[in-house]
Amino acid sequence: MPKAPLHIPHSQYSEYCFHGIPASRGIVNGNAIVIHNDLIGDYQEHISIDQIPDELERFSQAVIKSEQQFEHIISISREQFPAMSHILETYSMILMDADMHESIRKKIKEGYSAENAIFHNFNAQKQFFLLAKDPILSERAVDFDHVSSQLLSALRNKIISHQVCEDSIVIATSITPTDIMTFKQQNCKGFATEIGGIASHASILSRSLSMTSVIGINDIVHKVKTGDTIILDGNNGILIVNPTDETLSQYRQRSIEEIQYRASLGDLAHMESKTEKGTHICISANIDSLTDIDEAIANGAQGIGLLRSEFQIARYGRIPDEDTQVEWYSTCAKKVYPEFCTIRAFDIGSDKFAEGLPKEENPALGVRGIRFLLKRKDLFKTQLRAIIRASKTKNVKLMLPMITNVSEVLQTKELLEECKSELDQEGFLYDPHLPFGIMIETPASALDIESFFEHCEFFSIGTNDLTQYILASDRINEHVADIYNIFHPVVFKLIGTIVKDCNKAGKDISLCGELAGFPDATDRLLSLGLQHISISPPLIPGIKRKVINNQIV
Ligand code: PEP
Ligand code: MG
């Protein structure tokens, strides 16, 4: 293991703070190791005709060596970090692309050196992806850099992975997944990069490996020196160089709290949510605020099963405008990327944010959820436009609350189409296949779920409301609290029917009511065939434990 860099007393320097994008949670401090990504260095541009056969052979050998490197790292990841292997396989696919090989060979035969041919061909592909308007595609551009740097290193028999020392924090222009895996094995504490988006492979990997990371800090490799003391705050996207004693002690305290919090979760966050018999159960999160998302991620949630969008109204004190909503939804979707983010349209009315609405005798049976939205198409369209715009990360789903009949779905779909064509004209990008689903929280939609199959891709059972409507007892009225019983056998009976119908039709079905968060309900729900539940973030570890111990399904 390399020696730790010399510690330069930080008190001789002033404290600097840099802001980037928080890509993976955690607060760590240590000494910086700055890696300057020198992709190519000096090389001979042209070769003579008699050097061509050797140059072609050099290229072939570099491909073989790089492929072996990727295979090695993929096999480690399959054993230790299975979720990551598909990401690494992408690199192998780029490396082995036959068209790319052919154009590199062609260039070598024209008298260019292998370095020159590799650099220019990969750079051309990279530029092509950089031009993509789709942010997911443009972030893939960096993959070409990773593969070409691997090939160039192999050409020159260089050690491909960077070595870092224990407890260090890496600062680099960009980092390859191979590096990240090596750093993890060397107990490196985290990294900060100049390049990268929240959806970049580096960010995804750092989250799945729980390595603190902050990305997108402009020119950081020239602002930090190897050996500088730094604090990396992956919760807030902050990097502090040469912190004062006071800042260090504040952050040490925060870091201790963070470690204690993680320890309290044990290893559960990283364990697959799988029963003893091997059935995978998706546990996603119910989210009311951005802080909930951080907790959901820390607890290992597999996406957001319910984003209660109406909570923005409390946050902003009004229904926010389109741009504000886009920002909020995009932040949520990016935070959980590549997992999904199910945004539920405003569930306004009844007990939720009913101020300003006409007083009703019986609000739970009145104008709430979809009924309110279809009466206020102006507000509804603003929200639909915002959700469609936020869908460009392609991990957003749209869900409607309080559905009782197909007409509500059809009217919404008409509005959706209207919004999409407006957005097309205005030049906005979005996911054309934005998945569309509904909450099943009224007996009408539960008993007639087949009618919705041709219009919806997914369903989520809202037992909080379903219980009140099945048992005819208001969920917030303490006088009937003994009748409002989410464990009532009839509730389970209806859940069983819904799940059976959906499973038969091959439709995604989840349950996002509070019932799913009770450990006493887990075995029964799984026995009914349910394979996706969405619960409040703090409840995830407890329910995951129940899933892992389940011996029935
Ligand atoms: C439900 O009704 O079960 C549900 C999840 O929605 P909410 O609690 O927001 O009404
Ligand atoms: Mg509900």
Coordinates of C-alpha atoms and ligand atoms in Angstrom, one line a residue:
M1 CA 0.0 0.0 0.0
P2 CA 1.4 3.5 -0.9
K3 CA 2.5 5.7 2.0
A4 CA 0.0 8.3 3.2
P5 CA 0.9 11.8 1.9
L6 CA 2.6 14.2 4.2
H7 CA 0.2 16.1 6.4
I8 CA 0.6 19.8 5.8
P9 CA -0.6 21.7 8.9
H10 CA -3.8 23.3 7.8
S11 CA -3.5 26.2 10.1
Q12 CA -0.9 27.8 7.7
Y13 CA -3.6 28.0 5.1
S14 CA -7.0 29.6 4.8
E15 CA -10.1 27.6 4.6
Y16 CA -11.8 27.3 1.2
C17 CA -15.2 25.9 0.5
F18 CA -16.3 24.5 -2.9
H19 CA -19.7 23.6 -3.9
G20 CA -20.7 20.7 -6.2
I21 CA -23.5 18.2 -6.6
P22 CA -24.1 15.8 -3.7
A23 CA -23.8 12.4 -5.4
S24 CA -23.4 10.0 -2.5
R25 CA -24.1 10.6 1.2
G26 CA -21.7 10.8 4.0
I27 CA -19.3 13.2 5.8
V28 CA -15.6 12.3 5.7
N29 CA -12.3 14.0 6.3
G30 CA -8.8 13.0 5.3
N31 CA -5.9 13.9 3.1
A32 CA -6.5 14.7 -0.6
I33 CA -4.9 12.6 -3.3
V34 CA -5.2 14.6 -6.6
I35 CA -5.2 12.6 -9.8
H36 CA -4.7 14.5 -13.0
N37 CA -6.3 12.5 -15.7
D38 CA -3.7 12.5 -18.4
L39 CA -5.6 10.5 -21.0
I40 CA -3.0 10.6 -23.7
G41 CA 0.2 12.4 -22.9
D42 CA 2.8 12.7 -25.6
Y43 CA 2.7 10.3 -28.4
Q44 CA 4.0 9.8 -31.9
E45 CA 1.2 10.9 -34.4
H46 CA 2.3 9.1 -37.5
I47 CA 4.1 5.8 -38.3
S48 CA 5.9 4.6 -41.4
I49 CA 4.4 2.0 -43.8
D50 CA 6.6 -0.8 -42.5
Q51 CA 5.5 -0.1 -38.9
I52 CA 1.8 -0.7 -39.7
P53 CA 1.7 -4.5 -39.0
D54 CA 3.3 -4.1 -35.6
E55 CA 1.0 -1.2 -34.8
L56 CA -2.0 -3.3 -35.7
E57 CA -0.7 -6.0 -33.5
R58 CA -0.1 -3.5 -30.6
F59 CA -3.7 -2.4 -30.9
S60 CA -5.0 -6.0 -30.8
Q61 CA -2.9 -6.8 -27.8
A62 CA -4.2 -3.7 -26.0
V63 CA -7.8 -4.7 -26.7
I64 CA -7.1 -8.2 -25.3
K65 CA -5.4 -6.8 -22.2
S66 CA -8.2 -4.3 -21.6
E67 CA -10.8 -6.9 -22.0
Q68 CA -9.1 -9.1 -19.5
Q69 CA -9.0 -6.1 -17.1
F70 CA -12.7 -5.5 -17.5
E71 CA -13.5 -9.2 -17.2
H72 CA -11.5 -9.3 -14.0
I73 CA -13.3 -6.3 -12.5
I74 CA -16.7 -7.6 -13.7
S75 CA -16.2 -10.9 -12.0
I76 CA -15.3 -9.2 -8.7
S77 CA -18.3 -7.1 -9.0
R78 CA -20.6 -10.1 -9.8
E79 CA -19.5 -11.6 -6.5
Q80 CA -19.3 -8.6 -4.3
F81 CA -21.4 -5.8 -5.8
P82 CA -23.9 -7.6 -8.2
A83 CA -25.9 -4.5 -8.8
M84 CA -22.9 -2.9 -10.5
S85 CA -21.9 -5.5 -12.9
H86 CA -24.2 -4.4 -15.7
I87 CA -22.6 -0.9 -15.5
L88 CA -19.2 -2.4 -16.0
E89 CA -20.5 -4.6 -18.8
T90 CA -21.3 -1.4 -20.8
Y91 CA -17.5 -0.7 -20.8
S92 CA -16.8 -4.1 -22.2
M93 CA -19.4 -3.6 -24.9
I94 CA -17.9 -0.3 -25.9
L95 CA -14.4 -1.8 -25.9
M96 CA -15.4 -4.7 -28.1
D97 CA -17.5 -2.7 -30.6
A98 CA -16.6 -4.2 -34.0
D99 CA -17.3 -0.9 -36.0
M100 CA -15.0 1.0 -33.7
H101 CA -12.2 -1.6 -34.2
E102 CA -12.6 -1.4 -37.9
S103 CA -12.3 2.4 -38.0
I104 CA -9.3 2.3 -35.7
R105 CA -7.6 -0.3 -37.9
K106 CA -8.4 1.7 -41.0
K107 CA -6.7 4.8 -39.5
I108 CA -3.6 2.8 -38.5
K109 CA -3.4 1.4 -42.1
E110 CA -3.5 5.1 -43.3
G111 CA -0.3 5.7 -41.3
Y112 CA -1.5 6.9 -37.9
S113 CA -0.2 5.6 -34.7
A114 CA -2.4 3.4 -32.5
E115 CA -2.6 6.1 -29.9
N116 CA -3.7 8.7 -32.5
A117 CA -6.3 6.3 -34.0
I118 CA -7.8 5.4 -30.6
F119 CA -7.9 8.9 -29.3
H120 CA -9.5 10.4 -32.4
N121 CA -12.1 7.6 -32.9
F122 CA -13.1 7.6 -29.3
N123 CA -13.2 11.3 -29.2
A124 CA -15.5 11.4 -32.2
Q125 CA -17.9 9.1 -30.5
K126 CA -17.7 11.1 -27.3
Q127 CA -18.5 14.3 -29.2
F128 CA -21.5 12.6 -30.8
F129 CA -22.9 11.7 -27.3
L130 CA -22.1 15.1 -25.9
L131 CA -24.3 16.7 -28.5
A132 CA -27.3 14.6 -27.4
K133 CA -30.0 16.8 -26.0
D134 CA -31.0 13.9 -23.7
P135 CA -29.0 14.4 -20.5
I136 CA -28.8 10.6 -19.9
L137 CA -27.2 10.1 -23.2
S138 CA -24.9 13.1 -23.0
E139 CA -23.6 11.8 -19.6
R140 CA -22.7 8.5 -21.4
A141 CA -20.0 10.5 -23.3
V142 CA -17.7 10.1 -20.4
D143 CA -17.8 6.3 -20.8
F144 CA -15.8 6.7 -24.0
D145 CA -13.1 8.5 -22.1
H146 CA -12.9 5.7 -19.6
V147 CA -12.6 3.0 -22.2
S148 CA -10.1 4.9 -24.4
S149 CA -8.0 5.7 -21.3
Q150 CA -8.0 2.0 -20.5
L151 CA -6.9 1.1 -24.0
L152 CA -4.2 3.8 -24.1
S153 CA -2.8 2.6 -20.7
A154 CA -2.8 -1.0 -22.0
L155 CA -1.0 0.1 -25.2
R156 CA 1.8 1.6 -23.0
N157 CA 1.7 -1.2 -20.4
K158 CA 0.9 1.3 -17.7
I159 CA -0.8 0.3 -14.5
I160 CA -4.4 1.0 -15.2
S161 CA -5.9 1.6 -11.8
H162 CA -4.7 4.4 -9.6
Q163 CA -3.4 3.4 -6.2
V164 CA -4.5 5.4 -3.2
C165 CA -3.9 5.1 0.4
E166 CA -6.2 4.2 3.2
D167 CA -8.5 7.1 4.5
S168 CA -7.6 9.4 1.7
I169 CA -10.1 11.3 -0.4
V170 CA -9.5 11.4 -4.2
I171 CA -9.8 14.5 -6.2
A172 CA -9.9 14.0 -10.0
T173 CA -11.3 15.3 -13.2
S174 CA -13.3 12.1 -13.6
I175 CA -13.1 8.6 -12.2
T176 CA -13.7 5.2 -13.8
P177 CA -15.7 2.5 -12.2
T178 CA -12.6 0.4 -12.2
D179 CA -10.9 3.1 -10.1
I180 CA -13.9 3.3 -7.8
M181 CA -13.8 -0.4 -7.1
T182 CA -10.1 -0.3 -6.4
F183 CA -10.5 2.7 -4.2
K184 CA -13.2 0.9 -2.2
Q185 CA -11.0 -2.1 -1.7
Q186 CA -8.2 0.3 -0.5
N187 CA -10.6 1.8 2.0
C188 CA -10.4 5.2 0.4
K189 CA -13.1 7.4 2.1
G190 CA -14.6 9.2 -0.9
F191 CA -14.0 11.3 -4.0
A192 CA -14.8 14.6 -5.6
T193 CA -14.7 15.1 -9.4
E194 CA -15.0 17.9 -11.9
I195 CA -17.1 15.9 -14.4
G196 CA -20.2 14.0 -13.9
G197 CA -23.9 14.2 -13.4
I198 CA -26.0 12.6 -10.8
A199 CA -26.9 9.9 -13.4
S200 CA -23.3 9.2 -14.3
H201 CA -21.9 5.8 -13.6
A202 CA -19.5 7.2 -11.1
S203 CA -22.4 8.6 -9.1
I204 CA -24.5 5.4 -9.3
L205 CA -21.5 3.3 -8.2
S206 CA -20.6 5.5 -5.3
R207 CA -24.1 5.4 -4.1
S208 CA -24.3 1.6 -4.3
L209 CA -20.9 1.3 -2.6
S210 CA -21.7 3.9 0.0
M211 CA -18.7 5.9 -0.9
T212 CA -19.1 9.6 -0.1
S213 CA -18.9 11.7 -3.3
V214 CA -19.4 15.2 -4.6
I215 CA -19.3 15.7 -8.4
G216 CA -19.2 18.7 -10.8
I217 CA -16.8 20.9 -8.8
N218 CA -15.4 23.2 -11.4
D219 CA -11.6 23.0 -11.9
I220 CA -11.1 21.3 -8.5
V221 CA -7.9 19.4 -9.5
H222 CA -6.2 22.7 -9.8
K223 CA -7.5 24.1 -6.5
V224 CA -6.5 21.2 -4.2
K225 CA -3.0 19.8 -3.7
T226 CA -2.2 16.2 -2.7
G227 CA -1.8 16.2 1.1
D228 CA -4.3 19.0 1.8
T229 CA -6.6 18.3 4.6
I230 CA -10.1 18.2 3.3
I231 CA -13.7 17.6 4.5
L232 CA -16.1 16.1 2.0
D233 CA -19.7 16.5 2.8
G234 CA -21.7 14.3 0.4
N235 CA -25.0 15.2 2.0
N236 CA -24.7 18.8 0.9
G237 CA -22.2 18.7 -2.0
I238 CA -19.5 20.6 -0.1
L239 CA -15.7 20.2 -0.2
I240 CA -13.7 22.2 2.4
V241 CA -10.0 22.6 1.9
N242 CA -7.7 23.3 4.9
P243 CA -10.6 23.6 7.4
T244 CA -10.0 25.5 10.5
D245 CA -9.9 23.6 13.8
E246 CA -13.4 24.9 14.5
T247 CA -14.8 23.6 11.2
L248 CA -13.0 20.3 11.6
S249 CA -14.5 19.7 15.0
Q250 CA -18.0 20.7 13.8
Y251 CA -17.7 18.2 10.9
R252 CA -16.2 15.5 13.1
Q253 CA -19.3 15.7 15.3
R254 CA -21.6 15.5 12.3
S255 CA -19.6 12.6 10.9
I256 CA -19.9 10.7 14.2
E257 CA -23.6 11.3 14.1
E258 CA -23.8 10.0 10.5
I259 CA -21.7 6.9 11.4
Q260 CA -23.9 6.2 14.4
Y261 CA -27.0 6.6 12.2
R262 CA -25.7 4.2 9.6
A263 CA -24.5 1.7 12.2
S264 CA -28.0 1.7 13.6
L265 CA -29.2 0.4 10.3
G266 CA -26.7 -2.4 10.3
D267 CA -25.9 -3.9 6.9
L268 CA -29.5 -4.1 5.9
A269 CA -29.4 -1.2 3.6
H270 CA -27.1 -3.1 1.3
M271 CA -28.7 -6.5 1.5
E272 CA -31.0 -7.6 -1.3
S273 CA -34.6 -7.6 -0.2
K274 CA -35.2 -11.3 -0.9
T275 CA -37.1 -13.9 1.0
E276 CA -35.4 -17.2 2.1
K277 CA -36.9 -18.9 -0.9
G278 CA -35.3 -16.2 -3.2
T279 CA -38.3 -14.1 -4.1
H280 CA -37.3 -10.5 -4.6
I281 CA -39.6 -8.0 -2.9
C282 CA -39.2 -4.4 -4.0
I283 CA -39.2 -2.0 -1.1
S284 CA -39.6 1.6 -2.3
A285 CA -40.2 4.7 -0.3
N286 CA -43.1 7.1 0.4
I287 CA -41.8 10.6 0.3
D288 CA -43.1 13.9 1.5
S289 CA -39.9 16.0 1.5
L290 CA -36.4 16.1 0.1
T291 CA -35.0 15.0 3.5
D292 CA -37.1 11.9 3.3
I293 CA -35.3 11.0 0.1
D294 CA -31.9 11.1 1.8
E295 CA -33.2 8.9 4.5
A296 CA -34.8 6.5 1.9
I297 CA -31.5 6.2 0.0
A298 CA -29.5 5.6 3.2
N299 CA -31.9 2.9 4.1
G300 CA -31.6 1.2 0.8
A301 CA -35.0 2.1 -0.8
Q302 CA -35.5 0.8 -4.3
G303 CA -36.9 4.0 -5.7
I304 CA -39.9 6.2 -4.7
G305 CA -43.2 4.4 -4.8
L306 CA -45.2 7.4 -3.7
L307 CA -44.1 11.1 -3.9
R308 CA -46.9 13.0 -2.2
S309 CA -46.6 16.1 -4.4
E310 CA -49.2 18.0 -2.4
F311 CA -46.6 18.5 0.3
Q312 CA -45.1 21.2 -1.9
I313 CA -48.1 23.3 -1.1
A314 CA -47.3 23.3 2.6
R315 CA -43.6 24.0 1.7
Y316 CA -44.3 27.0 -0.5
G317 CA -47.5 28.1 1.2
R318 CA -49.3 27.9 -2.2
I319 CA -49.5 25.7 -5.3
P320 CA -46.1 26.4 -6.9
D321 CA -45.7 27.5 -10.5
E322 CA -44.6 25.2 -13.3
D323 CA -40.9 25.9 -13.1
T324 CA -40.7 25.5 -9.4
Q325 CA -42.5 22.2 -9.6
V326 CA -40.2 21.0 -12.4
E327 CA -37.2 21.9 -10.2
W328 CA -38.6 19.9 -7.2
Y329 CA -39.6 16.9 -9.2
S330 CA -36.3 16.8 -11.1
T331 CA -34.4 17.1 -7.9
C332 CA -36.3 14.1 -6.4
A333 CA -36.0 12.0 -9.6
K334 CA -32.2 12.7 -9.9
K335 CA -31.6 11.9 -6.2
V336 CA -32.9 8.4 -6.7
Y337 CA -31.7 7.8 -10.3
P338 CA -31.6 5.2 -11.8
E339 CA -34.3 3.9 -9.5
F340 CA -37.8 5.2 -10.3
C341 CA -39.7 8.1 -8.9
T342 CA -43.5 7.8 -8.8
I343 CA -45.0 11.3 -8.6
R344 CA -48.6 11.3 -7.5
A345 CA -50.7 14.2 -8.8
F346 CA -51.9 16.6 -6.1
D347 CA -54.2 14.8 -3.6
I348 CA -55.9 18.0 -2.5
G349 CA -59.2 18.1 -0.5
S350 CA -60.7 16.1 2.4
D351 CA -58.2 16.2 5.2
K352 CA -55.3 17.5 3.0
F353 CA -54.7 21.1 2.1
A354 CA -58.4 21.9 1.8
E355 CA -58.1 25.6 2.8
G356 CA -59.8 27.8 0.2
L357 CA -61.9 25.0 -1.1
P358 CA -65.7 25.2 -0.7
K359 CA -66.9 23.7 2.6
E360 CA -68.4 20.2 2.1
E361 CA -70.7 18.2 4.4
N362 CA -68.7 15.1 3.7
P363 CA -65.3 16.0 2.4
A364 CA -63.8 12.5 2.3
L365 CA -66.6 11.6 -0.1
G366 CA -66.4 15.0 -1.9
V367 CA -64.2 16.9 -4.2
R368 CA -60.7 15.5 -3.5
G369 CA -57.8 14.0 -5.5
I370 CA -58.6 13.5 -9.2
R371 CA -62.1 15.1 -8.7
F372 CA -60.5 18.4 -7.6
L373 CA -57.9 18.3 -10.4
L374 CA -60.5 17.7 -13.1
K375 CA -62.5 20.7 -11.8
R376 CA -59.3 22.8 -11.8
K377 CA -57.8 21.9 -15.2
D378 CA -55.6 25.0 -15.1
L379 CA -53.8 23.8 -12.0
F380 CA -53.8 20.2 -13.2
K381 CA -52.3 21.1 -16.6
T382 CA -49.6 23.1 -14.9
Q383 CA -48.7 20.1 -12.8
L384 CA -48.9 17.6 -15.7
R385 CA -46.6 19.8 -17.7
A386 CA -44.1 20.0 -14.8
I387 CA -44.1 16.2 -14.3
I388 CA -43.7 15.6 -18.1
R389 CA -40.8 18.1 -18.2
A390 CA -39.2 16.4 -15.1
S391 CA -39.5 13.0 -16.8
K392 CA -36.5 13.6 -19.1
T393 CA -34.3 11.6 -16.8
K394 CA -36.6 8.7 -17.8
N395 CA -37.1 7.4 -14.3
V396 CA -40.3 9.3 -13.5
K397 CA -43.8 7.7 -13.3
L398 CA -47.1 9.5 -13.0
M399 CA -49.8 8.3 -10.7
L400 CA -53.4 9.6 -10.0
P401 CA -55.1 9.7 -6.6
M402 CA -58.7 8.8 -5.7
I403 CA -59.8 7.2 -8.9
T404 CA -63.3 5.7 -9.1
N405 CA -63.9 5.4 -12.8
V406 CA -62.2 5.0 -16.2
S407 CA -63.6 8.4 -17.4
E408 CA -61.2 10.1 -14.9
V409 CA -58.3 8.3 -16.4
L410 CA -59.4 9.1 -20.0
Q411 CA -59.9 12.8 -19.3
T412 CA -56.4 12.9 -17.7
K413 CA -54.9 11.2 -20.7
E414 CA -56.5 13.7 -23.0
L415 CA -54.9 16.5 -20.9
L416 CA -51.6 14.7 -20.9
E417 CA -51.6 14.6 -24.7
E418 CA -52.5 18.3 -24.9
C419 CA -49.6 19.1 -22.5
K420 CA -47.1 16.9 -24.5
S421 CA -48.0 18.6 -27.8
E422 CA -47.6 22.0 -26.2
L423 CA -44.2 21.0 -24.8
D424 CA -43.2 19.6 -28.2
Q425 CA -43.9 23.0 -29.8
E426 CA -42.0 24.8 -27.0
G427 CA -39.0 22.5 -27.6
F428 CA -39.0 20.7 -24.2
L429 CA -37.6 17.2 -23.8
Y430 CA -39.4 14.5 -21.9
D431 CA -39.8 10.8 -21.6
P432 CA -42.3 9.9 -24.4
H433 CA -43.0 6.6 -22.5
L434 CA -43.7 8.2 -19.2
P435 CA -45.4 5.3 -17.3
F436 CA -49.0 6.0 -16.2
G437 CA -50.7 4.5 -13.2
I438 CA -53.4 5.0 -10.6
M439 CA -53.9 4.6 -6.9
I440 CA -56.4 1.9 -5.9
E441 CA -58.0 3.4 -2.9
T442 CA -61.7 3.2 -3.6
P443 CA -63.8 0.0 -3.6
A444 CA -65.0 0.9 -7.1
S445 CA -61.6 0.9 -8.7
A446 CA -60.5 -2.2 -6.6
L447 CA -63.5 -4.3 -7.7
D448 CA -63.4 -3.2 -11.3
I449 CA -59.6 -3.1 -11.8
E450 CA -59.8 -5.0 -15.1
S451 CA -61.4 -1.9 -16.7
F452 CA -58.3 0.0 -16.1
F453 CA -55.8 -2.5 -17.4
E454 CA -55.8 -1.2 -21.0
H455 CA -55.2 2.4 -19.8
C456 CA -52.6 2.0 -17.0
E457 CA -49.2 0.4 -16.7
F458 CA -49.1 0.2 -12.9
F459 CA -51.3 0.3 -9.8
S460 CA -50.7 1.1 -6.2
I461 CA -53.0 0.2 -3.4
G462 CA -53.7 3.0 -0.9
T463 CA -54.9 1.1 2.1
N464 CA -55.3 4.3 4.2
D465 CA -58.2 5.4 2.1
L466 CA -59.3 2.0 0.9
T467 CA -59.9 1.0 4.5
Q468 CA -62.0 4.1 5.3
Y469 CA -64.1 3.5 2.2
I470 CA -64.5 -0.3 2.7
L471 CA -65.4 0.1 6.4
A472 CA -67.3 3.4 6.0
S473 CA -65.2 5.0 8.8
D474 CA -63.5 8.3 8.5
R475 CA -59.7 7.8 8.8
I476 CA -59.3 11.0 10.9
N477 CA -62.4 10.7 13.1
E478 CA -61.5 9.4 16.6
H479 CA -65.1 8.5 17.3
V480 CA -64.9 5.7 14.8
A481 CA -61.2 4.9 15.3
D482 CA -62.1 1.4 16.6
I483 CA -64.0 0.7 13.3
Y484 CA -61.2 2.1 11.1
N485 CA -59.0 -1.0 11.2
I486 CA -56.4 -1.4 8.5
F487 CA -55.9 -5.1 9.6
H488 CA -59.6 -5.9 9.1
P489 CA -59.9 -9.3 7.2
V490 CA -62.0 -7.6 4.5
V491 CA -59.2 -5.2 3.7
F492 CA -56.8 -8.2 3.3
K493 CA -59.5 -10.0 1.2
L494 CA -59.8 -7.1 -1.2
I495 CA -56.0 -6.7 -1.4
G496 CA -55.8 -10.4 -2.3
T497 CA -58.3 -9.9 -5.1
I498 CA -56.5 -6.8 -6.5
V499 CA -53.0 -8.5 -6.4
K500 CA -54.3 -11.7 -8.0
D501 CA -56.0 -9.8 -10.8
C502 CA -52.9 -7.7 -11.5
N503 CA -50.5 -10.6 -11.3
K504 CA -52.7 -12.5 -13.8
A505 CA -52.8 -9.6 -16.2
G506 CA -49.0 -9.0 -15.8
K507 CA -49.6 -5.5 -14.4
D508 CA -47.3 -3.9 -11.8
I509 CA -49.0 -3.7 -8.5
S510 CA -47.6 -2.2 -5.2
L511 CA -49.1 -1.2 -1.9
C512 CA -48.2 2.2 -0.5
G513 CA -50.6 2.5 2.5
E514 CA -49.4 2.5 6.1
L515 CA -50.3 -1.2 6.4
A516 CA -47.2 -2.1 4.4
G517 CA -45.0 -0.5 7.1
F518 CA -46.3 -2.8 9.9
P519 CA -44.0 -5.9 10.4
D520 CA -47.1 -7.9 11.5
A521 CA -48.6 -7.4 8.0
T522 CA -45.5 -8.4 5.9
D523 CA -45.9 -12.2 5.8
R524 CA -49.6 -11.9 5.0
L525 CA -49.1 -9.4 2.2
L526 CA -46.3 -11.5 0.7
S527 CA -48.5 -14.6 0.9
L528 CA -51.2 -12.7 -1.1
G529 CA -48.6 -12.5 -3.9
L530 CA -47.6 -8.9 -3.4
Q531 CA -44.0 -8.2 -4.5
H532 CA -43.7 -4.4 -4.2
I533 CA -44.4 -2.3 -1.1
S534 CA -43.8 1.4 -0.6
I535 CA -43.3 2.7 2.9
S536 CA -42.0 5.5 5.0
P537 CA -38.2 5.6 4.9
P538 CA -37.5 4.9 8.6
L539 CA -39.5 1.7 8.4
I540 CA -37.5 0.2 5.6
P541 CA -34.9 -1.7 7.7
G542 CA -37.5 -3.3 9.9
I543 CA -39.6 -4.5 7.0
K544 CA -36.6 -5.6 5.0
R545 CA -35.7 -7.8 8.0
K546 CA -39.2 -9.4 7.8
V547 CA -38.8 -10.0 4.1
I548 CA -35.4 -11.6 4.5
N549 CA -36.7 -13.9 7.2
N550 CA -39.8 -14.9 5.2
Q551 CA -39.9 -18.6 4.5
I552 CA -43.2 -18.8 2.8
V553 CA -43.0 -17.2 -0.7
Ligands
PEP1 C1 -53.4 5.8 1.0 O1 -54.5 6.3 0.9 O2 -53.2 4.6 1.4 C2 -52.3 6.6 0.6 C3 -51.1 6.0 0.5 O3 -52.4 7.9 0.3 P1 -52.6 9.0 1.3 O4 -52.3 8.5 2.7 O5 -51.6 10.1 0.9 O6 -54.0 9.4 1.2
MG2 MG -54.9 8.0 -0.2

